[in-house]
Amino acid sequence: MRTPRGAPVEAALTKGRLEALADGVFAIVMTLLVLDLRVPELAGSPAGAELARRLLELWPQFLAYVVSFLVLGIFWINHHFMLEQIKRSNSRLAWLNILFLMFVALVPFSTSMLGRYRLEQATAIAYGLNLLLILLSCLALWSYATRNRRLVDSEIDPRLVRVRKVTPLVGICIVVLAMGLSFVNPAASYIVYSIMVVALIVFTGLGLHERRSSGTSGGDTG
Amino acid sequence: MRTPRGAPVEAALTKGRLEALADGVFAIVMTLLVLDLRVPELAGSPAGAELARRLLELWPQFLAYVVSFLVLGIFWINHHFMLEQIKRSNSRLAWLNILFLMFVALVPFSTSMLGRYRLEQATAIAYGLNLLLILLSCLALWSYATRNRRLVDSEIDPRLVRVRKVTPLVGICIVVLAMGLSFVNPAASYIVYSIMVVALIVFTGLGLHERRSSGTSGGDTG
Amino acid sequence: MRTPRGAPVEAALTKGRLEALADGVFAIVMTLLVLDLRVPELAGSPAGAELARRLLELWPQFLAYVVSFLVLGIFWINHHFMLEQIKRSNSRLAWLNILFLMFVALVPFSTSMLGRYRLEQATAIAYGLNLLLILLSCLALWSYATRNRRLVDSEIDPRLVRVRKVTPLVGICIVVLAMGLSFVNPAASYIVYSIMVVALIVFTGLGLHERRSSGTSGGDTG
Amino acid sequence: MRTPRGAPVEAALTKGRLEALADGVFAIVMTLLVLDLRVPELAGSPAGAELARRLLELWPQFLAYVVSFLVLGIFWINHHFMLEQIKRSNSRLAWLNILFLMFVALVPFSTSMLGRYRLEQATAIAYGLNLLLILLSCLALWSYATRNRRLVDSEIDPRLVRVRKVTPLVGICIVVLAMGLSFVNPAASYIVYSIMVVALIVFTGLGLHERRSSGTSGGDTG
């Protein structure tokens, strides 16, 4: 555990606890989303059809819940992959990780906006801004860790380093575009966000980003 | 850690973090249930018997708390057993896990409905729908992991694979039946749900599902 | 990992995840206590002395926060010690653990009562009932695990087994006594609860329960 | 796992669970901060510019969120470093850890005050008091663990021991000074707090505290 004199003691900052903090924050943020789904308040005792009607009226909240849960899923898997490749840890990585989590923890707020004021431009901008901050901190974390192979394996596949830089960069461009479109029509922003989310789920879910950097894969496809 | 060229890098997605995220979500969902138990608000200062009476009136909320805690316990233990058998992990498994957690995280909402509008058909349907989504995602996760022994030990006991497929399937049938019964009487749905919950606790608690697939067991019974 | 045929597969249920779920629940329950401390709402903009006065009026809530945090600390440390000694795990242990957590998760409710209605008998009874349920489930868990050395080391020090049975039993007697005293005066219950909490902190904090079963201890005593 | 007779059984209290509880509490406290950011309630359906204006008015809440997130980041990293050096664990360490977490868990309350009543002296005092309690418990934990090298490596670098005692002591002095300044002007307190937070982030982020005690560091400086 003790590093030889001259080596940075910093390196002792164990990666495991960065992951534990991140898993905790993600688990809580995902679960807090449900607090925005409020059971309708009805005065009369036999609520009947009125209750069913009021429940169905909650669809924008349910949709916002599903979208944000999936967005958080995308970032959790990405964080997971990045830390899988990161072999050492230091204070600055811990701070970049905390910054990333600070923006992730804002998702319940943006989601609440989405559920309540989905037709407003302010919502499209706020949600986009939140995505932007998460993407930027993702990029910063990965760039810091891989510059000169600082915290990763020195023999890491360069394509793997590149693909994890290009993906958030593309995401940033798309989000900026979508935020611009909100000046025309907020709905247009949402369409762009949705396409991006679906594309990222397909991309990570099919493991395409992995396969591009690992040649032919074994029997775990399909 | 680096897999030989040709092997899927995906496999590097460590199972431990899937479990950590799941444990976090379950712990939070279980604990959020308590937020629905609200201390009665009384105007007068010496509340006395009025406070006791108001507390006792909370029994439907307390009952809903206990039922949902036990339901979450059942699914947590099941998730536990499934991941115990799953030896490898990849992006698609991570996504199926996230889907599962997305439905688990809805339990505080359904529980809140149960505590407030227990006599309504809408509640019986909503609670059933939540159970249905959890059961379906459980089944999807296990089917994906075990098809062609994709992510499990290739010498896994086939009865173990089967029993973990049949159990959610039976659960799905019972829940659909109970949802149908709600058209006659919501109370009938609850009776069916309750029998199912008790049966599953006995089933997992006595370790019957384990014993069926492991022959005679040692000295840890009863 | 695969147990030889005939041995219970149940044993595969890893203790680590029981601990992870428990740590998660304790962390959340402890933190939820803060939600009961509400920042006073004042109409006027320069609140001044009025704000300070209103903050000081929150003392019963702060006291309830501290007491419940310490109570949770006692049970967390106890759970910790029990699971330290438990070497194997099975479904029934998992269920007893879930039952224990179900009662632990009620603490924010009892604490809220304590902060709001500290002078009422209903509160003294409710808080006592919560402690009672936690203590009973603690006792059940330890008794189940140690009967015939079911899940513990067969060479465990018998005094260690006994002291962990006697402590909750004594606690149960004291709580029942305190609940009885509430019929005379709720304040009397609180005095008994407080003495018990302080005694348990001293008992666990000084490591007396450990020393009694381990002979002379090394240099870590203060 | 069993310690030889005569050695303290206490030592069996695994450090891992102290860390798990702490990571859980920090993750939840960080995430609860978002609950104070409330989406504005507007009556009219096309909210438009009004919504944007109301969002921008939330800036004090957003600022309080960022500040407290960073403060929690500082203490999490510090806790991390302390437990990295602590090699053994016992009941008293567990209690000091719980005490530390009890004060950390109050941060959402102080933050809420900061977001709502930032111009009031009561807020400057309350926030300072919270920082003071956290710093004191940090100091107590480290002093207890390192006195006579009780729970740390006996060959630990003495400068490392000292720097982790001096840092909270300096922090305590600064906070007391800032609390005193609040009698002149609350804004003066905030300026002092802010300088301290920024200094600590730079200090830990640049790894200065590490480098002072480890000689020349390797290639991870950026």
JSON list of C-alpha atoms in Angstrom, two decimals, chain C residues 19 22-23 26-28 31 34 37-42 45-48 51 55 58 62 65-66 69-70 73-74 76-77 79-81 83-84 87 153 155 159 201 204-207 209-211 214 216-218 220-222, chain D residues 1-2 5-18 20-21 24-25 28-29 32 35 89-92 94-95 97-99 101-109 112-113 116-117 120 122-123 126 144 147 150-151:
[
{"chain": "C", "resi": 19, "resn": "GLU", "atom": "CA", "xyz": [-24.29, -5.81, 4.35]},
{"chain": "C", "resi": 22, "resn": "ALA", "atom": "CA", "xyz": [-28.10, -2.72, 5.30]},
{"chain": "C", "resi": 23, "resn": "ASP", "atom": "CA", "xyz": [-25.44, -0.01, 4.91]},
{"chain": "C", "resi": 26, "resn": "PHE", "atom": "CA", "xyz": [-28.91, 2.90, 7.43]},
{"chain": "C", "resi": 27, "resn": "ALA", "atom": "CA", "xyz": [-27.22, 5.67, 5.45]},
{"chain": "C", "resi": 28, "resn": "ILE", "atom": "CA", "xyz": [-30.54, 6.78, 3.96]},
{"chain": "C", "resi": 31, "resn": "THR", "atom": "CA", "xyz": [-29.91, 11.18, 6.29]},
{"chain": "C", "resi": 34, "resn": "VAL", "atom": "CA", "xyz": [-32.62, 15.86, 8.41]},
{"chain": "C", "resi": 37, "resn": "LEU", "atom": "CA", "xyz": [-35.55, 19.95, 10.28]},
{"chain": "C", "resi": 38, "resn": "ARG", "atom": "CA", "xyz": [-37.38, 22.58, 8.27]},
{"chain": "C", "resi": 39, "resn": "VAL", "atom": "CA", "xyz": [-36.02, 26.04, 7.74]},
{"chain": "C", "resi": 40, "resn": "PRO", "atom": "CA", "xyz": [-38.55, 28.47, 9.30]},
{"chain": "C", "resi": 41, "resn": "GLU", "atom": "CA", "xyz": [-40.79, 30.34, 6.86]},
{"chain": "C", "resi": 42, "resn": "LEU", "atom": "CA", "xyz": [-40.83, 34.08, 7.52]},
{"chain": "C", "resi": 45, "resn": "SER", "atom": "CA", "xyz": [-37.55, 40.28, 4.17]},
{"chain": "C", "resi": 46, "resn": "PRO", "atom": "CA", "xyz": [-35.13, 41.40, 6.91]},
{"chain": "C", "resi": 47, "resn": "ALA", "atom": "CA", "xyz": [-35.89, 38.53, 9.25]},
{"chain": "C", "resi": 48, "resn": "GLY", "atom": "CA", "xyz": [-33.25, 39.42, 11.84]},
{"chain": "C", "resi": 51, "resn": "LEU", "atom": "CA", "xyz": [-35.19, 34.14, 12.41]},
{"chain": "C", "resi": 55, "resn": "LEU", "atom": "CA", "xyz": [-34.29, 28.58, 14.81]},
{"chain": "C", "resi": 58, "resn": "LEU", "atom": "CA", "xyz": [-36.46, 24.08, 16.68]},
{"chain": "C", "resi": 62, "resn": "PHE", "atom": "CA", "xyz": [-32.65, 18.95, 16.76]},
{"chain": "C", "resi": 65, "resn": "TYR", "atom": "CA", "xyz": [-32.38, 14.24, 15.33]},
{"chain": "C", "resi": 66, "resn": "VAL", "atom": "CA", "xyz": [-29.38, 13.64, 17.59]},
{"chain": "C", "resi": 69, "resn": "PHE", "atom": "CA", "xyz": [-28.96, 9.32, 14.86]},
{"chain": "C", "resi": 70, "resn": "LEU", "atom": "CA", "xyz": [-27.27, 7.82, 17.94]},
{"chain": "C", "resi": 73, "resn": "GLY", "atom": "CA", "xyz": [-25.58, 4.25, 15.26]},
{"chain": "C", "resi": 74, "resn": "ILE", "atom": "CA", "xyz": [-26.02, 1.70, 18.05]},
{"chain": "C", "resi": 76, "resn": "TRP", "atom": "CA", "xyz": [-25.65, -0.20, 12.88]},
{"chain": "C", "resi": 77, "resn": "ILE", "atom": "CA", "xyz": [-22.64, -1.13, 15.01]},
{"chain": "C", "resi": 79, "resn": "HIS", "atom": "CA", "xyz": [-25.58, -5.29, 13.00]},
{"chain": "C", "resi": 80, "resn": "HIS", "atom": "CA", "xyz": [-22.00, -4.87, 11.94]},
{"chain": "C", "resi": 81, "resn": "PHE", "atom": "CA", "xyz": [-20.71, -7.08, 14.76]},
{"chain": "C", "resi": 83, "resn": "LEU", "atom": "CA", "xyz": [-22.55, -10.00, 10.47]},
{"chain": "C", "resi": 84, "resn": "GLU", "atom": "CA", "xyz": [-18.86, -10.04, 11.27]},
{"chain": "C", "resi": 87, "resn": "LYS", "atom": "CA", "xyz": [-19.79, -16.70, 8.13]},
{"chain": "C", "resi": 153, "resn": "ASP", "atom": "CA", "xyz": [-17.94, -20.45, 13.15]},
{"chain": "C", "resi": 155, "resn": "GLU", "atom": "CA", "xyz": [-15.64, -22.64, 17.44]},
{"chain": "C", "resi": 159, "resn": "ARG", "atom": "CA", "xyz": [-19.74, -15.98, 25.76]},
{"chain": "C", "resi": 201, "resn": "ILE", "atom": "CA", "xyz": [-23.11, 3.98, 23.56]},
{"chain": "C", "resi": 204, "resn": "THR", "atom": "CA", "xyz": [-20.28, -0.38, 22.62]},
{"chain": "C", "resi": 205, "resn": "GLY", "atom": "CA", "xyz": [-18.02, 2.68, 22.50]},
{"chain": "C", "resi": 206, "resn": "LEU", "atom": "CA", "xyz": [-15.72, 1.47, 25.23]},
{"chain": "C", "resi": 207, "resn": "GLY", "atom": "CA", "xyz": [-15.79, -1.93, 23.59]},
{"chain": "C", "resi": 209, "resn": "HIS", "atom": "CA", "xyz": [-18.92, -6.15, 25.19]},
{"chain": "C", "resi": 210, "resn": "GLU", "atom": "CA", "xyz": [-15.86, -7.10, 23.17]},
{"chain": "C", "resi": 211, "resn": "ARG", "atom": "CA", "xyz": [-13.43, -7.15, 26.02]},
{"chain": "C", "resi": 214, "resn": "SER", "atom": "CA", "xyz": [-11.71, -11.60, 24.43]},
{"chain": "C", "resi": 216, "resn": "THR", "atom": "CA", "xyz": [-6.90, -8.77, 27.83]},
{"chain": "C", "resi": 217, "resn": "SER", "atom": "CA", "xyz": [-6.87, -6.43, 24.90]},
{"chain": "C", "resi": 218, "resn": "GLY", "atom": "CA", "xyz": [-3.96, -4.79, 23.16]},
{"chain": "C", "resi": 220, "resn": "ASP", "atom": "CA", "xyz": [-5.88, 0.31, 21.46]},
{"chain": "C", "resi": 221, "resn": "THR", "atom": "CA", "xyz": [-7.59, 1.39, 24.63]},
{"chain": "C", "resi": 222, "resn": "GLY", "atom": "CA", "xyz": [-7.68, 5.08, 25.12]},
{"chain": "D", "resi": 1, "resn": "MET", "atom": "CA", "xyz": [-10.26, -13.61, 10.71]},
{"chain": "D", "resi": 2, "resn": "ARG", "atom": "CA", "xyz": [-10.19, -14.91, 14.26]},
{"chain": "D", "resi": 5, "resn": "ARG", "atom": "CA", "xyz": [-6.45, -14.86, 22.20]},
{"chain": "D", "resi": 6, "resn": "GLY", "atom": "CA", "xyz": [-5.43, -11.65, 23.87]},
{"chain": "D", "resi": 7, "resn": "ALA", "atom": "CA", "xyz": [-5.68, -9.50, 20.78]},
{"chain": "D", "resi": 8, "resn": "PRO", "atom": "CA", "xyz": [-8.70, -7.22, 20.72]},
{"chain": "D", "resi": 9, "resn": "VAL", "atom": "CA", "xyz": [-11.65, -8.77, 18.90]},
{"chain": "D", "resi": 10, "resn": "GLU", "atom": "CA", "xyz": [-12.71, -5.19, 18.29]},
{"chain": "D", "resi": 11, "resn": "ALA", "atom": "CA", "xyz": [-10.15, -4.95, 15.54]},
{"chain": "D", "resi": 12, "resn": "ALA", "atom": "CA", "xyz": [-12.45, -7.19, 13.57]},
{"chain": "D", "resi": 13, "resn": "LEU", "atom": "CA", "xyz": [-14.74, -4.22, 12.96]},
{"chain": "D", "resi": 14, "resn": "THR", "atom": "CA", "xyz": [-13.96, -3.89, 9.29]},
{"chain": "D", "resi": 15, "resn": "LYS", "atom": "CA", "xyz": [-12.95, -0.54, 7.91]},
{"chain": "D", "resi": 16, "resn": "GLY", "atom": "CA", "xyz": [-14.79, -1.35, 4.70]},
{"chain": "D", "resi": 17, "resn": "ARG", "atom": "CA", "xyz": [-18.18, -0.92, 6.28]},
{"chain": "D", "resi": 18, "resn": "LEU", "atom": "CA", "xyz": [-17.25, 2.41, 7.87]},
{"chain": "D", "resi": 20, "resn": "ALA", "atom": "CA", "xyz": [-19.58, 2.11, 2.91]},
{"chain": "D", "resi": 21, "resn": "LEU", "atom": "CA", "xyz": [-21.73, 3.93, 5.46]},
{"chain": "D", "resi": 24, "resn": "GLY", "atom": "CA", "xyz": [-23.77, 6.24, 1.41]},
{"chain": "D", "resi": 25, "resn": "VAL", "atom": "CA", "xyz": [-24.36, 9.22, 3.68]},
{"chain": "D", "resi": 28, "resn": "ILE", "atom": "CA", "xyz": [-27.46, 10.98, -0.15]},
{"chain": "D", "resi": 29, "resn": "VAL", "atom": "CA", "xyz": [-26.58, 14.30, 1.43]},
{"chain": "D", "resi": 32, "resn": "LEU", "atom": "CA", "xyz": [-30.75, 15.77, -1.15]},
{"chain": "D", "resi": 35, "resn": "LEU", "atom": "CA", "xyz": [-34.61, 18.94, -3.27]},
{"chain": "D", "resi": 89, "resn": "SER", "atom": "CA", "xyz": [-10.79, -0.17, 13.17]},
{"chain": "D", "resi": 90, "resn": "ASN", "atom": "CA", "xyz": [-12.62, -0.45, 16.49]},
{"chain": "D", "resi": 91, "resn": "SER", "atom": "CA", "xyz": [-15.87, 0.61, 18.12]},
{"chain": "D", "resi": 92, "resn": "ARG", "atom": "CA", "xyz": [-14.66, 4.00, 19.18]},
{"chain": "D", "resi": 94, "resn": "ALA", "atom": "CA", "xyz": [-16.94, 3.70, 14.44]},
{"chain": "D", "resi": 95, "resn": "TRP", "atom": "CA", "xyz": [-18.58, 6.10, 16.90]},
{"chain": "D", "resi": 97, "resn": "ASN", "atom": "CA", "xyz": [-17.22, 8.20, 12.28]},
{"chain": "D", "resi": 98, "resn": "ILE", "atom": "CA", "xyz": [-20.95, 8.24, 13.11]},
{"chain": "D", "resi": 99, "resn": "LEU", "atom": "CA", "xyz": [-20.52, 11.58, 14.91]},
{"chain": "D", "resi": 101, "resn": "LEU", "atom": "CA", "xyz": [-21.63, 11.74, 9.60]},
{"chain": "D", "resi": 102, "resn": "MET", "atom": "CA", "xyz": [-24.23, 13.19, 11.96]},
{"chain": "D", "resi": 103, "resn": "PHE", "atom": "CA", "xyz": [-22.81, 16.65, 11.34]},
{"chain": "D", "resi": 104, "resn": "VAL", "atom": "CA", "xyz": [-22.33, 16.04, 7.60]},
{"chain": "D", "resi": 105, "resn": "ALA", "atom": "CA", "xyz": [-25.99, 15.07, 7.35]},
{"chain": "D", "resi": 106, "resn": "LEU", "atom": "CA", "xyz": [-26.96, 18.52, 8.65]},
{"chain": "D", "resi": 107, "resn": "VAL", "atom": "CA", "xyz": [-25.52, 20.22, 5.55]},
{"chain": "D", "resi": 108, "resn": "PRO", "atom": "CA", "xyz": [-28.83, 20.15, 3.60]},
{"chain": "D", "resi": 109, "resn": "PHE", "atom": "CA", "xyz": [-30.40, 22.14, 6.45]},
{"chain": "D", "resi": 112, "resn": "SER", "atom": "CA", "xyz": [-31.40, 25.51, 2.77]},
{"chain": "D", "resi": 113, "resn": "MET", "atom": "CA", "xyz": [-30.85, 28.42, 5.18]},
{"chain": "D", "resi": 116, "resn": "ARG", "atom": "CA", "xyz": [-33.30, 31.33, 1.64]},
{"chain": "D", "resi": 117, "resn": "TYR", "atom": "CA", "xyz": [-31.89, 33.79, 4.13]},
{"chain": "D", "resi": 120, "resn": "GLU", "atom": "CA", "xyz": [-29.15, 37.21, 7.69]},
{"chain": "D", "resi": 122, "resn": "ALA", "atom": "CA", "xyz": [-28.40, 33.80, 11.79]},
{"chain": "D", "resi": 123, "resn": "THR", "atom": "CA", "xyz": [-27.56, 32.02, 8.52]},
{"chain": "D", "resi": 126, "resn": "ALA", "atom": "CA", "xyz": [-25.67, 28.45, 11.45]},
{"chain": "D", "resi": 144, "resn": "TYR", "atom": "CA", "xyz": [-7.84, 9.34, 18.06]},
{"chain": "D", "resi": 147, "resn": "ARG", "atom": "CA", "xyz": [-2.30, 9.00, 18.93]},
{"chain": "D", "resi": 150, "resn": "ARG", "atom": "CA", "xyz": [-3.16, 3.52, 17.54]},
{"chain": "D", "resi": 151, "resn": "LEU", "atom": "CA", "xyz": [-4.91, 2.58, 14.29]}
]
